[in-house]
mmCIF file of C-alpha atoms in Angstrom:
data_model
loop_
_atom_site.group_PDB
_atom_site.id
_atom_site.type_symbol
_atom_site.label_atom_id
_atom_site.label_comp_id
_atom_site.label_asym_id
_atom_site.label_seq_id
_atom_site.Cartn_x
_atom_site.Cartn_y
_atom_site.Cartn_z
ATOM 1 C CA MET A 1 -0.135 0.033 0.174
ATOM 2 C CA LEU A 2 2.900 2.347 0.678
ATOM 3 C CA LYS A 3 4.709 1.753 -2.313
ATOM 4 C CA PHE A 4 1.357 2.478 -4.035
ATOM 5 C CA LYS A 5 0.806 5.710 -2.441
ATOM 6 C CA SER A 6 4.824 6.598 -3.373
ATOM 7 C CA LEU A 7 3.999 5.815 -7.041
ATOM 8 C CA PHE A 8 0.905 7.431 -7.356
ATOM 9 C CA GLY A 9 2.194 10.725 -5.367
ATOM 10 C CA PHE A 10 5.582 10.647 -7.867
ATOM 11 C CA GLY A 11 2.947 10.360 -10.928
ATOM 12 C CA ILE A 12 0.958 13.420 -9.477
ATOM 13 C CA LEU A 13 4.266 15.232 -9.184
ATOM 14 C CA PHE A 14 5.562 14.496 -12.456
ATOM 15 C CA PHE A 15 2.047 15.130 -14.095
ATOM 16 C CA THR A 16 2.004 18.764 -12.625
ATOM 17 C CA LEU A 17 5.681 19.626 -13.390
ATOM 18 C CA SER A 18 4.937 18.492 -16.899
ATOM 19 C CA ILE A 19 1.850 20.935 -17.141
ATOM 20 C CA TRP A 20 4.307 23.909 -16.551
ATOM 21 C CA ALA A 21 7.086 22.543 -18.543
ATOM 22 C CA TYR A 22 7.711 23.886 -21.787
ATOM 23 C CA ASN A 23 5.800 21.942 -24.762
ATOM 24 C CA PRO A 24 7.385 22.219 -28.044
ATOM 25 C CA LYS A 25 4.880 23.173 -30.963
ATOM 26 C CA ASP A 26 5.348 23.956 -34.748
ATOM 27 C CA GLY A 27 6.557 27.352 -35.234
ATOM 28 C CA ASN A 28 8.027 28.000 -31.355
ATOM 29 C CA LEU A 29 11.327 29.517 -31.386
ATOM 30 C CA SER A 30 13.125 29.557 -28.163
ATOM 31 C CA ALA A 31 16.440 30.237 -26.772
ATOM 32 C CA ILE A 32 18.863 29.059 -23.647
ATOM 33 C CA LEU A 33 21.599 31.197 -22.442
ATOM 34 C CA GLY A 34 23.773 29.359 -20.371
ATOM 35 C CA VAL A 35 27.306 28.513 -18.867
ATOM 36 C CA PHE A 36 29.037 25.778 -20.291
ATOM 37 C CA THR A 37 31.222 23.882 -18.199
ATOM 38 C CA TYR A 38 33.549 21.303 -19.995
ATOM 39 C CA LYS A 39 36.947 19.474 -20.300
ATOM 40 C CA THR A 40 38.702 17.537 -22.845
ATOM 41 C CA ASP A 41 38.509 13.643 -22.693
ATOM 42 C CA PHE A 42 41.661 12.244 -21.422
ATOM 43 C CA SER A 43 40.033 9.109 -20.138
ATOM 44 C CA SER A 44 42.636 6.183 -19.704
ATOM 45 C CA PRO A 45 45.900 8.023 -20.683
ATOM 46 C CA SER A 46 49.352 6.631 -19.838
ATOM 47 C CA SER A 47 50.504 10.075 -19.085
ATOM 48 C CA ASN A 48 50.043 11.889 -15.758
ATOM 49 C CA ILE A 49 48.535 14.942 -17.616
ATOM 50 C CA GLU A 50 45.497 16.353 -16.773
ATOM 51 C CA SER A 51 42.736 18.281 -18.725
ATOM 52 C CA SER A 52 41.938 21.578 -17.383
ATOM 53 C CA LEU A 53 38.178 22.627 -16.566
ATOM 54 C CA PHE A 54 36.815 25.656 -18.562
ATOM 55 C CA SER A 55 33.554 27.577 -18.201
ATOM 56 C CA ARG A 56 32.422 29.575 -21.224
ATOM 57 C CA PRO A 57 28.959 31.231 -22.231
ATOM 58 C CA ILE A 58 26.972 29.284 -24.652
ATOM 59 C CA ILE A 59 23.619 30.230 -26.729
ATOM 60 C CA ILE A 60 21.142 27.501 -27.857
ATOM 61 C CA LEU A 61 18.793 28.461 -30.355
ATOM 62 C CA ASN A 62 15.504 26.005 -30.867
ATOM 63 C CA GLY A 63 12.992 26.064 -33.722
ATOM 64 C CA ASP A 64 10.097 23.658 -33.275
ATOM 65 C CA LEU A 65 9.003 21.277 -36.404
ATOM 66 C CA ASN A 66 6.296 19.901 -34.395
ATOM 67 C CA ASN A 67 5.695 18.481 -30.587
ATOM 68 C CA LYS A 68 8.411 16.008 -30.958
ATOM 69 C CA GLY A 69 11.256 17.488 -32.803
ATOM 70 C CA SER A 70 13.192 20.746 -33.357
ATOM 71 C CA LEU A 71 16.052 22.205 -35.196
ATOM 72 C CA GLU A 72 18.792 23.378 -32.990
ATOM 73 C CA ILE A 73 21.864 25.621 -33.195
ATOM 74 C CA ALA A 74 24.239 25.737 -30.337
ATOM 75 C CA MET A 75 27.395 28.652 -30.539
ATOM 76 C CA THR A 76 30.157 29.240 -27.770
ATOM 77 C CA HIS A 77 33.650 30.236 -27.718
ATOM 78 C CA MET A 78 35.893 27.388 -26.342
ATOM 79 C CA ASN A 79 39.442 27.217 -24.885
ATOM 80 C CA LYS A 80 40.081 23.573 -26.071
ATOM 81 C CA LEU A 81 43.158 21.314 -25.357
ATOM 82 C CA PHE A 82 44.498 18.729 -27.469
ATOM 83 C CA LEU A 83 46.672 15.762 -26.352
ATOM 84 C CA ARG A 84 48.822 13.951 -28.660
ATOM 85 C CA GLU A 85 51.347 10.804 -27.984
ATOM 86 C CA GLN A 86 54.127 9.861 -29.996
ATOM 87 C CA ASP A 87 56.921 7.069 -29.019
ATOM 88 C CA SER A 88 55.740 7.529 -25.350
ATOM 89 C CA LYS A 89 56.037 11.539 -25.481
ATOM 90 C CA TYR A 90 53.246 13.996 -25.130
ATOM 91 C CA GLN A 91 52.407 17.273 -26.836
ATOM 92 C CA LEU A 92 49.490 19.287 -25.294
ATOM 93 C CA GLU A 93 48.225 22.419 -26.922
ATOM 94 C CA GLU A 94 45.492 24.922 -26.343
ATOM 95 C CA ALA A 95 43.269 26.765 -29.145
ATOM 96 C CA GLN A 96 40.697 29.226 -28.729
ATOM 97 C CA LEU A 97 37.828 27.985 -31.031
ATOM 98 C CA MET A 98 34.448 29.274 -32.173
ATOM 99 C CA HIS A 99 32.107 26.303 -31.779
ATOM 100 C CA ILE A 100 28.964 26.255 -34.092
ATOM 101 C CA GLY A 101 26.851 23.073 -33.971
ATOM 102 C CA MET A 102 23.612 22.244 -35.967
ATOM 103 C CA GLY A 103 21.229 19.441 -35.568
ATOM 104 C CA TYR A 104 18.126 18.048 -34.199
ATOM 105 C CA ARG A 105 16.413 17.548 -30.871
ATOM 106 C CA ARG A 106 14.008 14.885 -30.149
ATOM 107 C CA TRP A 107 11.743 15.399 -27.223
ATOM 108 C CA LEU A 108 10.805 12.343 -25.280
ATOM 109 C CA ASN A 109 8.458 14.312 -22.939
ATOM 110 C CA PRO A 110 8.015 17.897 -21.837
ATOM 111 C CA MET A 111 10.868 17.575 -19.385
ATOM 112 C CA LEU A 112 13.406 15.428 -21.305
ATOM 113 C CA SER A 113 14.925 15.340 -24.829
ATOM 114 C CA TRP A 114 18.137 14.393 -26.643
ATOM 115 C CA SER A 115 20.048 15.906 -29.419
ATOM 116 C CA ALA A 116 22.588 14.988 -32.101
ATOM 117 C CA ALA A 117 24.166 17.959 -34.010
ATOM 118 C CA VAL A 118 27.350 18.091 -36.403
ATOM 119 C CA TYR A 119 29.569 20.729 -35.315
ATOM 120 C CA SER A 120 32.476 22.959 -36.854
ATOM 121 C CA GLU A 121 35.151 24.864 -35.226
ATOM 122 C CA TYR A 122 37.224 27.742 -36.170
ATOM 123 C CA PRO A 123 40.082 28.903 -34.476
ATOM 124 C CA MET A 124 40.359 32.388 -33.422
ATOM 125 C CA LYS A 125 43.738 32.762 -32.314
ATOM 126 C CA THR A 126 47.185 31.096 -32.497
ATOM 127 C CA LYS A 127 47.434 28.033 -30.689
ATOM 128 C CA LYS A 128 49.570 27.726 -27.541
ATOM 129 C CA VAL A 129 51.942 24.877 -26.299
ATOM 130 C CA VAL A 130 51.036 24.020 -22.710
ATOM 131 C CA HIS A 131 53.276 20.942 -22.327
ATOM 132 C CA SER A 132 55.840 19.181 -24.526
ATOM 133 C CA ASP A 133 58.155 16.092 -23.763
ATOM 134 C CA PHE A 134 59.815 16.797 -27.238
ATOM 135 C CA ASN A 135 63.226 18.589 -27.629
ATOM 136 C CA PRO A 136 62.801 22.389 -29.282
ATOM 137 C CA GLY A 137 62.406 21.788 -33.077
ATOM 138 C CA GLN A 138 61.110 18.324 -32.902
ATOM 139 C CA GLU A 139 57.608 18.990 -31.361
ATOM 140 C CA ILE A 140 54.584 17.149 -33.219
ATOM 141 C CA THR A 141 51.478 18.774 -34.451
ATOM 142 C CA THR A 142 47.972 18.746 -32.811
ATOM 143 C CA SER A 143 44.531 19.523 -34.073
ATOM 144 C CA ALA A 144 45.198 22.976 -32.569
ATOM 145 C CA SER A 145 46.995 23.645 -35.768
ATOM 146 C CA ASP A 146 43.912 22.908 -37.962
ATOM 147 C CA LYS A 147 42.182 25.831 -39.616
ATOM 148 C CA THR A 148 38.737 23.761 -39.222
ATOM 149 C CA GLU A 149 37.630 21.118 -36.688
ATOM 150 C CA TYR A 150 34.701 18.829 -37.332
ATOM 151 C CA GLY A 151 32.679 16.428 -34.977
ATOM 152 C CA LEU A 152 29.346 15.273 -33.410
ATOM 153 C CA ASP A 153 27.676 16.964 -30.354
ATOM 154 C CA LEU A 154 25.610 14.565 -28.425
ATOM 155 C CA SER A 155 23.162 16.171 -25.680
ATOM 156 C CA LEU A 156 20.604 14.864 -22.858
ATOM 157 C CA GLN A 157 18.572 17.879 -21.686
ATOM 158 C CA THR A 158 16.141 17.939 -18.668
ATOM 159 C CA GLU A 159 14.374 20.969 -17.312
ATOM 160 C CA LEU A 160 14.934 21.600 -13.659
ATOM 161 C CA TRP A 161 12.194 24.326 -13.522
ATOM 162 C CA GLY A 162 9.597 26.045 -15.638
ATOM 163 C CA ASN A 163 6.648 28.203 -16.075
ATOM 164 C CA TYR A 164 6.119 27.866 -19.932
ATOM 165 C CA PHE A 165 7.895 30.938 -21.157
ATOM 166 C CA TRP A 166 10.680 30.655 -18.843
ATOM 167 C CA SER A 167 12.616 27.547 -17.640
ATOM 168 C CA VAL A 168 15.771 26.511 -15.871
ATOM 169 C CA VAL A 169 17.616 23.574 -18.117
ATOM 170 C CA ILE A 170 20.471 21.492 -17.472
ATOM 171 C CA ASP A 171 22.192 19.937 -20.206
ATOM 172 C CA GLY A 172 24.857 17.050 -20.395
ATOM 173 C CA ARG A 173 27.052 17.094 -23.801
ATOM 174 C CA TYR A 174 29.714 15.127 -25.040
ATOM 175 C CA GLY A 175 31.694 16.053 -28.368
ATOM 176 C CA LEU A 176 32.880 13.316 -30.743
ATOM 177 C CA SER A 177 35.643 14.813 -32.938
ATOM 178 C CA PHE A 178 35.988 13.595 -36.608
ATOM 179 C CA THR A 179 39.283 15.007 -37.234
ATOM 180 C CA ASN A 180 41.583 13.888 -34.244
ATOM 181 C CA GLN A 181 44.894 13.129 -35.483
ATOM 182 C CA ARG A 182 46.596 9.723 -34.780
ATOM 183 C CA ASN A 183 47.083 8.761 -31.076
ATOM 184 C CA GLU A 184 45.183 12.299 -30.297
ATOM 185 C CA LYS A 185 42.669 13.009 -27.511
ATOM 186 C CA GLY A 186 40.222 15.814 -28.781
ATOM 187 C CA ASN A 187 36.946 14.775 -27.434
ATOM 188 C CA TYR A 188 35.262 16.702 -24.680
ATOM 189 C CA TYR A 189 32.643 16.502 -22.433
ATOM 190 C CA GLY A 190 30.586 18.967 -20.305
ATOM 191 C CA VAL A 191 27.492 20.426 -18.789
ATOM 192 C CA VAL A 192 25.413 23.396 -19.469
ATOM 193 C CA LEU A 193 23.084 25.063 -16.886
ATOM 194 C CA GLY A 194 20.899 27.863 -18.752
ATOM 195 C CA LEU A 195 17.950 29.815 -18.802
ATOM 196 C CA ARG A 196 15.352 28.973 -21.658
ATOM 197 C CA TYR A 197 13.128 31.716 -23.045
ATOM 198 C CA LEU A 198 10.261 31.098 -25.486
ATOM 199 C CA PHE A 199 10.448 34.435 -27.630
ATOM 200 C CA GLN A 200 7.837 33.550 -30.417
ATOM 201 C CA GLU A 201 4.710 31.188 -30.094
ATOM 202 C CA ARG A 202 3.211 29.355 -32.987
ATOM 203 C CA ILE A 203 0.918 31.885 -34.606
ATOM 204 C CA LYS A 204 -2.531 30.088 -35.294
#
């Protein structure tokens, strides 16, 4: 009986929150302005080098196609690290990039959605060597030297609070690079904490 009451109470709470949560509709336009905290994925490296944690502003725009899907554009400035290994030696470089992603967001319900977007990155300043085990003049290159980077952004987003027009969202993201060089780590992961605003409703 107690278990049934708990499930019933959870159902009422979820239904109440869903009423006030954002509901996508054809023609709606919304924007999320938030802070993106992220780091390069150095998982299982054989070196003792650790990835730094960065935080940068991010804007995410959504244009609803219907009540299940939206087109999405995300833009942010990133300080991105690239770690490459050769002959048990490491080169760590940092580049400042403009990151732009374009893709599709799928709504599972008003409070939960996921997205996949193809991104491109464009350098804004000259790369900086953070760490090198190589002798001067023998350094290797990383993707920090590339003119353009490409990859796939994956996102899982949920709403923490909302009243339809305004809502607070948290968005977990993983960036999978298509242009990593051999033995290079350039993928990243992070979390967006942002405020969504519905600035154009569907015109009936």
